């Protein structure tokens, strides 16, 4: 059994965060574990409230996990403050964790702030150092570099800029901000476009969480980073295409699309 760990926030509506990650890992056949950084009272219309765990408790969660069932990969999502980021970086180094995916979650699909203003620098200096791949969306890549992205050429320029201070893989997601859904995988001046068709669907709550935990799942199975990204893109495309329609706002994806009703 391949094992993966998500370190992220809980989404009470089940579409993003820890819940999206564990659903994704499960349907991809990977044993999922979780270290929760914060509870959110959240639904498809927005985030109503956030309750952070203490750094000490997060440390205890990570010790419990790493001293028992050692994960083959780790995905990091919402981490709302600098102290929690420091704990994660310290513990991942201490346990020599492998195959680390960092999704630099800053703002939710519905526009709510999920990270404290000052925490961005700590994300750079602490978490990016341990990451094998980071997966910013366009607004996050803009926030990381201070440069705006209006076209695919801009995506390449910004990926290069991030590459000046991060030497792992950068997956810059085109997603809902550019007309098509092509994502750019960039490392050491090498560019791989991960092609995608834009799907007309307003229900994109949790797309980033689902993509990054699918990447972590495939890394846990032993695929390399480019293979994992291609396979994860196939998974997210299917989950958006399944056109689940739940809730009053931006609804969740169908994580179970691969299971098919004939298998139930
Ligand atoms: N409408 C769409 N059609 C096709 N693919 C999409 C669409 N929206 C997002 N994607 C794809 O979903 C993946 C996640 O990207 P996205 O930019 O949505 O992440 P995100 O903004 O971090 O997500 P989140 O809403 O969870 O914060 C990418 O591969 C992106 O190209
Ligand atoms: C807990 C959580 N993590 C990440 C996101 C980003 O979509 C969200 N909305 N909620």
PDB file of C-alpha atoms and ligand atoms in Angstrom:
ATOM      1  CA  UNK A   1       0.000   0.000   0.000  1.00  0.00           C
ATOM      2  CA  UNK A   2       1.416   3.391  -0.997  1.00  0.00           C
ATOM      3  CA  UNK A   3       0.948   6.102   1.636  1.00  0.00           C
ATOM      4  CA  UNK A   4       0.585   9.848   1.376  1.00  0.00           C
ATOM      5  CA  UNK A   5       0.225  12.618   3.948  1.00  0.00           C
ATOM      6  CA  UNK A   6      -1.675  15.871   3.550  1.00  0.00           C
ATOM      7  CA  UNK A   7      -0.789  18.803   5.812  1.00  0.00           C
ATOM      8  CA  UNK A   8      -3.615  21.278   5.219  1.00  0.00           C
ATOM      9  CA  UNK A   9      -6.795  22.908   6.506  1.00  0.00           C
ATOM     10  CA  UNK A  10     -10.155  21.199   6.949  1.00  0.00           C
ATOM     11  CA  UNK A  11     -13.024  22.359   4.708  1.00  0.00           C
ATOM     12  CA  UNK A  12     -16.358  21.709   6.434  1.00  0.00           C
ATOM     13  CA  UNK A  13     -18.104  21.574   3.033  1.00  0.00           C
ATOM     14  CA  UNK A  14     -15.894  18.671   1.916  1.00  0.00           C
ATOM     15  CA  UNK A  15     -14.778  20.082  -1.442  1.00  0.00           C
ATOM     16  CA  UNK A  16     -11.321  21.501  -0.710  1.00  0.00           C
ATOM     17  CA  UNK A  17      -8.558  21.095   1.875  1.00  0.00           C
ATOM     18  CA  UNK A  18      -8.041  17.888   3.828  1.00  0.00           C
ATOM     19  CA  UNK A  19     -11.342  16.422   2.656  1.00  0.00           C
ATOM     20  CA  UNK A  20     -10.527  16.873  -1.060  1.00  0.00           C
ATOM     21  CA  UNK A  21      -7.054  15.468  -0.455  1.00  0.00           C
ATOM     22  CA  UNK A  22      -8.202  12.319   1.352  1.00  0.00           C
ATOM     23  CA  UNK A  23     -10.944  11.672  -1.244  1.00  0.00           C
ATOM     24  CA  UNK A  24      -8.406  12.041  -4.047  1.00  0.00           C
ATOM     25  CA  UNK A  25      -5.843   9.759  -2.412  1.00  0.00           C
ATOM     26  CA  UNK A  26      -8.515   7.162  -1.679  1.00  0.00           C
ATOM     27  CA  UNK A  27      -9.966   6.983  -5.195  1.00  0.00           C
ATOM     28  CA  UNK A  28      -6.439   6.777  -6.607  1.00  0.00           C
ATOM     29  CA  UNK A  29      -5.766   3.770  -4.354  1.00  0.00           C
ATOM     30  CA  UNK A  30      -3.346   5.452  -1.950  1.00  0.00           C
ATOM     31  CA  UNK A  31      -3.580   5.301   1.870  1.00  0.00           C
ATOM     32  CA  UNK A  32      -4.170   8.906   3.002  1.00  0.00           C
ATOM     33  CA  UNK A  33      -3.141  10.491   6.309  1.00  0.00           C
ATOM     34  CA  UNK A  34      -3.693  14.045   7.545  1.00  0.00           C
ATOM     35  CA  UNK A  35      -2.113  16.656   9.787  1.00  0.00           C
ATOM     36  CA  UNK A  36      -4.680  19.440  10.149  1.00  0.00           C
ATOM     37  CA  UNK A  37      -3.344  23.020  10.339  1.00  0.00           C
ATOM     38  CA  UNK A  38      -6.715  24.752  10.806  1.00  0.00           C
ATOM     39  CA  UNK A  39     -10.429  24.087  10.873  1.00  0.00           C
ATOM     40  CA  UNK A  40     -12.478  26.258   8.538  1.00  0.00           C
ATOM     41  CA  UNK A  41     -16.208  26.868   8.744  1.00  0.00           C
ATOM     42  CA  UNK A  42     -16.680  27.040   5.003  1.00  0.00           C
ATOM     43  CA  UNK A  43     -19.143  26.284   2.253  1.00  0.00           C
ATOM     44  CA  UNK A  44     -19.482  26.852  -1.486  1.00  0.00           C
ATOM     45  CA  UNK A  45     -20.247  30.561  -0.947  1.00  0.00           C
ATOM     46  CA  UNK A  46     -17.166  31.410   1.142  1.00  0.00           C
ATOM     47  CA  UNK A  47     -15.143  30.944   4.311  1.00  0.00           C
ATOM     48  CA  UNK A  48     -17.082  32.018   7.397  1.00  0.00           C
ATOM     49  CA  UNK A  49     -14.488  31.313  10.098  1.00  0.00           C
ATOM     50  CA  UNK A  50     -10.974  29.904  10.675  1.00  0.00           C
ATOM     51  CA  UNK A  51      -9.704  28.197  13.828  1.00  0.00           C
ATOM     52  CA  UNK A  52      -5.940  27.511  13.711  1.00  0.00           C
ATOM     53  CA  UNK A  53      -4.246  24.692  15.611  1.00  0.00           C
ATOM     54  CA  UNK A  54      -1.291  25.654  17.807  1.00  0.00           C
ATOM     55  CA  UNK A  55       2.254  25.066  16.527  1.00  0.00           C
ATOM     56  CA  UNK A  56       2.732  22.573  19.391  1.00  0.00           C
ATOM     57  CA  UNK A  57      -0.309  20.536  18.352  1.00  0.00           C
ATOM     58  CA  UNK A  58       0.800  20.480  14.701  1.00  0.00           C
ATOM     59  CA  UNK A  59       4.200  19.254  15.867  1.00  0.00           C
ATOM     60  CA  UNK A  60       2.483  16.472  17.820  1.00  0.00           C
ATOM     61  CA  UNK A  61       0.397  15.449  14.794  1.00  0.00           C
ATOM     62  CA  UNK A  62       3.524  15.231  12.639  1.00  0.00           C
ATOM     63  CA  UNK A  63       5.441  13.261  15.281  1.00  0.00           C
ATOM     64  CA  UNK A  64       2.540  10.794  15.602  1.00  0.00           C
ATOM     65  CA  UNK A  65       2.497  10.244  11.844  1.00  0.00           C
ATOM     66  CA  UNK A  66       6.213  10.089  11.069  1.00  0.00           C
ATOM     67  CA  UNK A  67       7.128   7.816  13.993  1.00  0.00           C
ATOM     68  CA  UNK A  68       4.581   5.218  12.881  1.00  0.00           C
ATOM     69  CA  UNK A  69       3.307   5.062   9.276  1.00  0.00           C
ATOM     70  CA  UNK A  70       5.976   6.814   7.197  1.00  0.00           C
ATOM     71  CA  UNK A  71       4.432   8.531   4.130  1.00  0.00           C
ATOM     72  CA  UNK A  72       5.834   7.989   0.608  1.00  0.00           C
ATOM     73  CA  UNK A  73       4.844  11.552  -0.272  1.00  0.00           C
ATOM     74  CA  UNK A  74       3.629  14.721   1.423  1.00  0.00           C
ATOM     75  CA  UNK A  75       1.287  17.428   0.169  1.00  0.00           C
ATOM     76  CA  UNK A  76       1.122  20.785   1.939  1.00  0.00           C
ATOM     77  CA  UNK A  77      -1.889  23.041   1.416  1.00  0.00           C
ATOM     78  CA  UNK A  78      -3.366  25.804   3.579  1.00  0.00           C
ATOM     79  CA  UNK A  79      -0.951  26.884   6.324  1.00  0.00           C
ATOM     80  CA  UNK A  80      -2.244  30.170   7.657  1.00  0.00           C
ATOM     81  CA  UNK A  81       0.658  31.580   9.662  1.00  0.00           C
ATOM     82  CA  UNK A  82       4.457  31.712   9.811  1.00  0.00           C
ATOM     83  CA  UNK A  83       4.850  29.715  13.053  1.00  0.00           C
ATOM     84  CA  UNK A  84       2.949  26.763  11.576  1.00  0.00           C
ATOM     85  CA  UNK A  85       5.047  26.957   8.396  1.00  0.00           C
ATOM     86  CA  UNK A  86       8.248  26.807  10.500  1.00  0.00           C
ATOM     87  CA  UNK A  87       7.029  23.712  12.374  1.00  0.00           C
ATOM     88  CA  UNK A  88       6.314  21.903   9.104  1.00  0.00           C
ATOM     89  CA  UNK A  89       9.694  22.754   7.620  1.00  0.00           C
ATOM     90  CA  UNK A  90      11.504  21.673  10.809  1.00  0.00           C
ATOM     91  CA  UNK A  91       9.651  18.352  11.064  1.00  0.00           C
ATOM     92  CA  UNK A  92       9.940  17.439   7.370  1.00  0.00           C
ATOM     93  CA  UNK A  93      13.710  17.944   7.621  1.00  0.00           C
ATOM     94  CA  UNK A  94      13.970  16.079  10.923  1.00  0.00           C
ATOM     95  CA  UNK A  95      12.204  13.031   9.459  1.00  0.00           C
ATOM     96  CA  UNK A  96      13.828  13.357   6.034  1.00  0.00           C
ATOM     97  CA  UNK A  97      10.442  13.327   4.298  1.00  0.00           C
ATOM     98  CA  UNK A  98      10.438  12.623   0.530  1.00  0.00           C
ATOM     99  CA  UNK A  99       8.350  13.681  -2.481  1.00  0.00           C
ATOM    100  CA  UNK A 100       7.067  16.985  -1.133  1.00  0.00           C
ATOM    101  CA  UNK A 101       4.387  18.957  -3.002  1.00  0.00           C
ATOM    102  CA  UNK A 102       3.731  22.519  -1.805  1.00  0.00           C
ATOM    103  CA  UNK A 103       0.512  24.209  -2.909  1.00  0.00           C
ATOM    104  CA  UNK A 104       1.033  27.819  -1.779  1.00  0.00           C
ATOM    105  CA  UNK A 105      -2.611  28.409  -0.832  1.00  0.00           C
ATOM    106  CA  UNK A 106      -3.226  32.112  -0.150  1.00  0.00           C
ATOM    107  CA  UNK A 107      -6.813  32.841  -1.184  1.00  0.00           C
ATOM    108  CA  UNK A 108      -9.805  30.484  -1.645  1.00  0.00           C
ATOM    109  CA  UNK A 109     -11.721  30.144  -4.947  1.00  0.00           C
ATOM    110  CA  UNK A 110     -14.440  32.251  -3.329  1.00  0.00           C
ATOM    111  CA  UNK A 111     -11.925  35.047  -2.558  1.00  0.00           C
ATOM    112  CA  UNK A 112     -11.323  34.564   1.179  1.00  0.00           C
ATOM    113  CA  UNK A 113      -7.845  35.070   2.614  1.00  0.00           C
ATOM    114  CA  UNK A 114      -6.370  31.808   3.900  1.00  0.00           C
ATOM    115  CA  UNK A 115      -2.845  32.986   4.811  1.00  0.00           C
ATOM    116  CA  UNK A 116      -1.687  35.853   7.054  1.00  0.00           C
ATOM    117  CA  UNK A 117      -0.014  38.737   5.189  1.00  0.00           C
ATOM    118  CA  UNK A 118       3.419  38.302   6.750  1.00  0.00           C
ATOM    119  CA  UNK A 119       3.587  34.540   6.124  1.00  0.00           C
ATOM    120  CA  UNK A 120       4.546  34.715   2.425  1.00  0.00           C
ATOM    121  CA  UNK A 121       8.235  35.337   3.161  1.00  0.00           C
ATOM    122  CA  UNK A 122       8.364  32.370   5.544  1.00  0.00           C
ATOM    123  CA  UNK A 123       6.763  30.217   2.859  1.00  0.00           C
ATOM    124  CA  UNK A 124       9.660  31.175   0.549  1.00  0.00           C
ATOM    125  CA  UNK A 125      12.419  30.815   3.056  1.00  0.00           C
ATOM    126  CA  UNK A 126      11.198  27.695   4.851  1.00  0.00           C
ATOM    127  CA  UNK A 127       8.780  25.574   2.844  1.00  0.00           C
ATOM    128  CA  UNK A 128      10.089  26.086  -0.677  1.00  0.00           C
ATOM    129  CA  UNK A 129      13.472  24.805   0.522  1.00  0.00           C
ATOM    130  CA  UNK A 130      12.055  21.367   1.239  1.00  0.00           C
ATOM    131  CA  UNK A 131       9.671  21.148  -1.752  1.00  0.00           C
ATOM    132  CA  UNK A 132      10.218  18.994  -4.843  1.00  0.00           C
ATOM    133  CA  UNK A 133       7.381  20.765  -6.643  1.00  0.00           C
ATOM    134  CA  UNK A 134       5.340  23.900  -5.953  1.00  0.00           C
ATOM    135  CA  UNK A 135       1.957  24.508  -7.600  1.00  0.00           C
ATOM    136  CA  UNK A 136       1.018  28.227  -7.613  1.00  0.00           C
ATOM    137  CA  UNK A 137      -2.034  29.428  -9.523  1.00  0.00           C
ATOM    138  CA  UNK A 138      -1.796  32.722 -11.416  1.00  0.00           C
ATOM    139  CA  UNK A 139      -2.703  35.090  -8.528  1.00  0.00           C
ATOM    140  CA  UNK A 140      -0.316  33.200  -6.221  1.00  0.00           C
ATOM    141  CA  UNK A 141       2.533  33.382  -8.766  1.00  0.00           C
ATOM    142  CA  UNK A 142       1.826  37.113  -9.131  1.00  0.00           C
ATOM    143  CA  UNK A 143       1.958  37.544  -5.345  1.00  0.00           C
ATOM    144  CA  UNK A 144       5.208  35.576  -5.141  1.00  0.00           C
ATOM    145  CA  UNK A 145       6.989  37.684  -7.786  1.00  0.00           C
ATOM    146  CA  UNK A 146       5.142  41.013  -7.886  1.00  0.00           C
ATOM    147  CA  UNK A 147       4.734  40.575 -11.692  1.00  0.00           C
ATOM    148  CA  UNK A 148       1.393  40.384 -13.467  1.00  0.00           C
ATOM    149  CA  UNK A 149       0.348  37.544 -15.780  1.00  0.00           C
ATOM    150  CA  UNK A 150      -1.902  38.262 -18.760  1.00  0.00           C
ATOM    151  CA  UNK A 151      -0.647  35.721 -21.311  1.00  0.00           C
ATOM    152  CA  UNK A 152       1.261  32.483 -21.722  1.00  0.00           C
ATOM    153  CA  UNK A 153       4.473  34.432 -22.382  1.00  0.00           C
ATOM    154  CA  UNK A 154       3.962  36.090 -19.004  1.00  0.00           C
ATOM    155  CA  UNK A 155       3.528  32.640 -17.435  1.00  0.00           C
ATOM    156  CA  UNK A 156       6.961  31.642 -18.774  1.00  0.00           C
ATOM    157  CA  UNK A 157       8.551  34.903 -17.544  1.00  0.00           C
ATOM    158  CA  UNK A 158       7.082  34.517 -14.066  1.00  0.00           C
ATOM    159  CA  UNK A 159       8.062  30.832 -13.838  1.00  0.00           C
ATOM    160  CA  UNK A 160      11.643  31.861 -14.730  1.00  0.00           C
ATOM    161  CA  UNK A 161      11.548  34.508 -12.015  1.00  0.00           C
ATOM    162  CA  UNK A 162      10.361  31.969  -9.417  1.00  0.00           C
ATOM    163  CA  UNK A 163      13.121  29.664 -10.701  1.00  0.00           C
ATOM    164  CA  UNK A 164      15.676  32.247  -9.526  1.00  0.00           C
ATOM    165  CA  UNK A 165      14.905  31.413  -5.906  1.00  0.00           C
ATOM    166  CA  UNK A 166      13.438  27.892  -6.157  1.00  0.00           C
ATOM    167  CA  UNK A 167      15.289  25.053  -7.858  1.00  0.00           C
ATOM    168  CA  UNK A 168      12.589  22.336  -7.866  1.00  0.00           C
ATOM    169  CA  UNK A 169       9.689  21.932 -10.311  1.00  0.00           C
ATOM    170  CA  UNK A 170       7.252  24.842 -10.658  1.00  0.00           C
ATOM    171  CA  UNK A 171       3.763  23.994 -11.896  1.00  0.00           C
ATOM    172  CA  UNK A 172       2.200  27.322 -12.834  1.00  0.00           C
ATOM    173  CA  UNK A 173      -1.511  26.624 -13.316  1.00  0.00           C
ATOM    174  CA  UNK A 174      -3.317  28.423 -16.136  1.00  0.00           C
ATOM    175  CA  UNK A 175      -6.677  27.269 -14.839  1.00  0.00           C
ATOM    176  CA  UNK A 176      -9.508  29.708 -14.633  1.00  0.00           C
ATOM    177  CA  UNK A 177      -7.407  32.832 -15.239  1.00  0.00           C
ATOM    178  CA  UNK A 178      -6.229  32.326 -18.866  1.00  0.00           C
ATOM    179  CA  UNK A 179      -8.660  31.279 -21.677  1.00  0.00           C
ATOM    180  CA  UNK A 180      -7.495  27.667 -21.920  1.00  0.00           C
ATOM    181  CA  UNK A 181      -6.439  25.395 -19.079  1.00  0.00           C
ATOM    182  CA  UNK A 182      -2.807  24.805 -20.080  1.00  0.00           C
ATOM    183  CA  UNK A 183      -0.436  24.607 -17.123  1.00  0.00           C
ATOM    184  CA  UNK A 184       3.316  25.211 -17.312  1.00  0.00           C
ATOM    185  CA  UNK A 185       5.756  22.787 -15.684  1.00  0.00           C
ATOM    186  CA  UNK A 186       9.131  24.519 -15.402  1.00  0.00           C
ATOM    187  CA  UNK A 187      12.524  23.532 -14.036  1.00  0.00           C
ATOM    188  CA  UNK A 188      16.049  24.795 -14.830  1.00  0.00           C
ATOM    189  CA  UNK A 189      14.879  26.546 -18.020  1.00  0.00           C
ATOM    190  CA  UNK A 190      13.054  23.409 -19.210  1.00  0.00           C
ATOM    191  CA  UNK A 191       9.399  24.083 -20.112  1.00  0.00           C
ATOM    192  CA  UNK A 192       6.729  21.423 -20.412  1.00  0.00           C
ATOM    193  CA  UNK A 193       3.219  22.588 -21.288  1.00  0.00           C
ATOM    194  CA  UNK A 194       0.587  20.375 -19.680  1.00  0.00           C
ATOM    195  CA  UNK A 195      -2.281  20.789 -22.079  1.00  0.00           C
ATOM    196  CA  UNK A 196      -5.884  21.188 -20.961  1.00  0.00           C
ATOM    197  CA  UNK A 197      -9.171  22.249 -22.502  1.00  0.00           C
ATOM    198  CA  UNK A 198     -11.136  24.920 -20.652  1.00  0.00           C
ATOM    199  CA  UNK A 199     -14.308  23.276 -19.305  1.00  0.00           C
ATOM    200  CA  UNK A 200     -17.370  25.499 -18.905  1.00  0.00           C
ATOM    201  CA  UNK A 201     -18.194  24.804 -15.277  1.00  0.00           C
ATOM    202  CA  UNK A 202     -18.594  27.372 -12.490  1.00  0.00           C
ATOM    203  CA  UNK A 203     -18.070  24.640  -9.895  1.00  0.00           C
ATOM    204  CA  UNK A 204     -14.312  24.709  -9.306  1.00  0.00           C
ATOM    205  CA  UNK A 205     -14.134  24.713  -5.506  1.00  0.00           C
ATOM    206  CA  UNK A 206     -11.032  22.759  -4.503  1.00  0.00           C
ATOM    207  CA  UNK A 207      -9.410  22.304  -7.931  1.00  0.00           C
ATOM    208  CA  UNK A 208      -5.963  23.283  -6.652  1.00  0.00           C
ATOM    209  CA  UNK A 209      -6.161  20.996  -3.600  1.00  0.00           C
ATOM    210  CA  UNK A 210      -7.347  18.097  -5.738  1.00  0.00           C
ATOM    211  CA  UNK A 211      -4.594  18.560  -8.331  1.00  0.00           C
ATOM    212  CA  UNK A 212      -1.794  18.778  -5.748  1.00  0.00           C
ATOM    213  CA  UNK A 213      -2.991  15.757  -3.777  1.00  0.00           C
ATOM    214  CA  UNK A 214      -3.308  13.767  -7.028  1.00  0.00           C
ATOM    215  CA  UNK A 215       0.322  14.701  -7.817  1.00  0.00           C
ATOM    216  CA  UNK A 216       1.321  13.542  -4.310  1.00  0.00           C
ATOM    217  CA  UNK A 217      -0.622  10.279  -4.810  1.00  0.00           C
ATOM    218  CA  UNK A 218       1.178   9.464  -8.061  1.00  0.00           C
ATOM    219  CA  UNK A 219       4.561  10.408  -6.538  1.00  0.00           C
ATOM    220  CA  UNK A 220       3.785   7.974  -3.697  1.00  0.00           C
ATOM    221  CA  UNK A 221       3.191   5.250  -6.319  1.00  0.00           C
ATOM    222  CA  UNK A 222       6.690   5.847  -7.689  1.00  0.00           C
ATOM    223  CA  UNK A 223       6.037   8.005 -10.778  1.00  0.00           C
ATOM    224  CA  UNK A 224       8.470  10.870 -11.351  1.00  0.00           C
ATOM    225  CA  UNK A 225       7.342  14.500 -11.174  1.00  0.00           C
ATOM    226  CA  UNK A 226       6.456  15.098 -14.882  1.00  0.00           C
ATOM    227  CA  UNK A 227       4.586  11.748 -15.075  1.00  0.00           C
ATOM    228  CA  UNK A 228       2.733  12.504 -11.829  1.00  0.00           C
ATOM    229  CA  UNK A 229       1.720  15.937 -13.105  1.00  0.00           C
ATOM    230  CA  UNK A 230       0.393  14.508 -16.405  1.00  0.00           C
ATOM    231  CA  UNK A 231      -1.601  11.814 -14.592  1.00  0.00           C
ATOM    232  CA  UNK A 232      -2.924  14.307 -12.014  1.00  0.00           C
ATOM    233  CA  UNK A 233      -4.024  16.660 -14.814  1.00  0.00           C
ATOM    234  CA  UNK A 234      -6.040  13.785 -16.331  1.00  0.00           C
ATOM    235  CA  UNK A 235      -7.653  13.199 -12.930  1.00  0.00           C
ATOM    236  CA  UNK A 236      -8.584  16.858 -12.314  1.00  0.00           C
ATOM    237  CA  UNK A 237      -9.921  17.239 -15.859  1.00  0.00           C
ATOM    238  CA  UNK A 238     -12.238  14.272 -15.326  1.00  0.00           C
ATOM    239  CA  UNK A 239     -13.372  15.584 -11.941  1.00  0.00           C
ATOM    240  CA  UNK A 240     -14.272  19.028 -13.408  1.00  0.00           C
ATOM    241  CA  UNK A 241     -15.874  17.481 -16.535  1.00  0.00           C
ATOM    242  CA  UNK A 242     -18.183  15.302 -14.408  1.00  0.00           C
ATOM    243  CA  UNK A 243     -20.112  18.542 -13.675  1.00  0.00           C
ATOM    244  CA  UNK A 244     -21.331  17.887 -10.173  1.00  0.00           C
ATOM    245  CA  UNK A 245     -23.627  20.702  -9.086  1.00  0.00           C
ATOM    246  CA  UNK A 246     -23.944  21.092  -5.311  1.00  0.00           C
ATOM    247  CA  UNK A 247     -24.483  24.118  -3.080  1.00  0.00           C
ATOM    248  CA  UNK A 248     -25.431  27.748  -3.633  1.00  0.00           C
ATOM    249  CA  UNK A 249     -22.026  29.049  -4.738  1.00  0.00           C
ATOM    250  CA  UNK A 250     -18.947  27.614  -6.459  1.00  0.00           C
ATOM    251  CA  UNK A 251     -19.590  23.932  -5.927  1.00  0.00           C
ATOM    252  CA  UNK A 252     -17.166  21.042  -5.457  1.00  0.00           C
ATOM    253  CA  UNK A 253     -15.812  18.586  -8.049  1.00  0.00           C
ATOM    254  CA  UNK A 254     -16.799  14.974  -8.434  1.00  0.00           C
ATOM    255  CA  UNK A 255     -13.786  13.230  -6.922  1.00  0.00           C
ATOM    256  CA  UNK A 256     -15.492   9.886  -7.530  1.00  0.00           C
ATOM    257  CA  UNK A 257     -15.782  10.252 -11.323  1.00  0.00           C
ATOM    258  CA  UNK A 258     -13.348   7.397 -11.956  1.00  0.00           C
ATOM    259  CA  UNK A 259     -15.372   4.951  -9.854  1.00  0.00           C
ATOM    260  CA  UNK A 260     -18.387   4.935 -12.215  1.00  0.00           C
ATOM    261  CA  UNK A 261     -21.828   3.850 -11.038  1.00  0.00           C
ATOM    262  CA  UNK A 262     -21.306   0.370 -12.580  1.00  0.00           C
ATOM    263  CA  UNK A 263     -18.580  -0.251  -9.974  1.00  0.00           C
ATOM    264  CA  UNK A 264     -20.723   0.669  -6.963  1.00  0.00           C
TER     265      UNK A 264
HETATM  266  N1  LIG B   1     -12.595  25.572 -16.000  1.00  0.00           N
HETATM  267  C1  LIG B   1     -11.541  24.757 -16.070  1.00  0.00           C
HETATM  268  N2  LIG B   1     -11.412  23.880 -17.096  1.00  0.00           N
HETATM  269  C2  LIG B   1     -10.381  23.026 -17.163  1.00  0.00           C
HETATM  270  N3  LIG B   1      -9.391  22.967 -16.254  1.00  0.00           N
HETATM  271  C3  LIG B   1      -9.450  23.824 -15.221  1.00  0.00           C
HETATM  272  C4  LIG B   1     -10.510  24.756 -15.061  1.00  0.00           C
HETATM  273  N4  LIG B   1     -10.307  25.461 -13.909  1.00  0.00           N
HETATM  274  C5  LIG B   1      -9.162  24.979 -13.382  1.00  0.00           C
HETATM  275  N5  LIG B   1      -8.631  24.011 -14.160  1.00  0.00           N
HETATM  276  C6  LIG B   1      -7.426  23.225 -13.914  1.00  0.00           C
HETATM  277  O1  LIG B   1      -7.489  22.778 -12.576  1.00  0.00           O
HETATM  278  C7  LIG B   1      -6.172  22.709 -12.020  1.00  0.00           C
HETATM  279  C8  LIG B   1      -6.141  23.546 -10.747  1.00  0.00           C
HETATM  280  O2  LIG B   1      -5.903  24.900 -11.134  1.00  0.00           O
HETATM  281  P1  LIG B   1      -6.521  26.179 -10.487  1.00  0.00           P
HETATM  282  O3  LIG B   1      -5.878  27.351 -11.133  1.00  0.00           O
HETATM  283  O4  LIG B   1      -7.995  26.081 -10.515  1.00  0.00           O
HETATM  284  O5  LIG B   1      -6.036  25.997  -9.024  1.00  0.00           O
HETATM  285  P2  LIG B   1      -6.344  26.885  -7.773  1.00  0.00           P
HETATM  286  O6  LIG B   1      -6.781  28.233  -8.209  1.00  0.00           O
HETATM  287  O7  LIG B   1      -5.139  26.774  -6.905  1.00  0.00           O
HETATM  288  O8  LIG B   1      -7.543  26.134  -7.103  1.00  0.00           O
HETATM  289  P3  LIG B   1      -8.357  26.513  -5.765  1.00  0.00           P
HETATM  290  O9  LIG B   1      -9.636  27.024  -6.277  1.00  0.00           O
HETATM  291  O10 LIG B   1      -8.498  25.205  -5.077  1.00  0.00           O
HETATM  292  O11 LIG B   1      -7.546  27.523  -5.005  1.00  0.00           O
HETATM  293  C9  LIG B   1      -5.224  23.194 -13.112  1.00  0.00           C
HETATM  294  O12 LIG B   1      -4.734  22.078 -13.823  1.00  0.00           O
HETATM  295  C10 LIG B   1      -6.125  24.040 -13.981  1.00  0.00           C
HETATM  296  O13 LIG B   1      -5.643  24.170 -15.285  1.00  0.00           O
HETATM  297  C1  LIG B   2      -9.165  24.414   3.836  1.00  0.00           C
HETATM  298  C2  LIG B   2      -8.985  24.972   2.466  1.00  0.00           C
HETATM  299  N1  LIG B   2      -7.797  24.803   1.847  1.00  0.00           N
HETATM  300  C3  LIG B   2      -7.610  25.286   0.597  1.00  0.00           C
HETATM  301  C4  LIG B   2      -8.615  25.975  -0.054  1.00  0.00           C
HETATM  302  C5  LIG B   2      -8.351  26.534  -1.436  1.00  0.00           C
HETATM  303  O1  LIG B   2      -9.314  26.277  -2.319  1.00  0.00           O
HETATM  304  C6  LIG B   2      -9.847  26.126   0.637  1.00  0.00           C
HETATM  305  N2  LIG B   2     -10.890  26.775   0.076  1.00  0.00           N
HETATM  306  N3  LIG B   2     -10.001  25.613   1.887  1.00  0.00           N
END
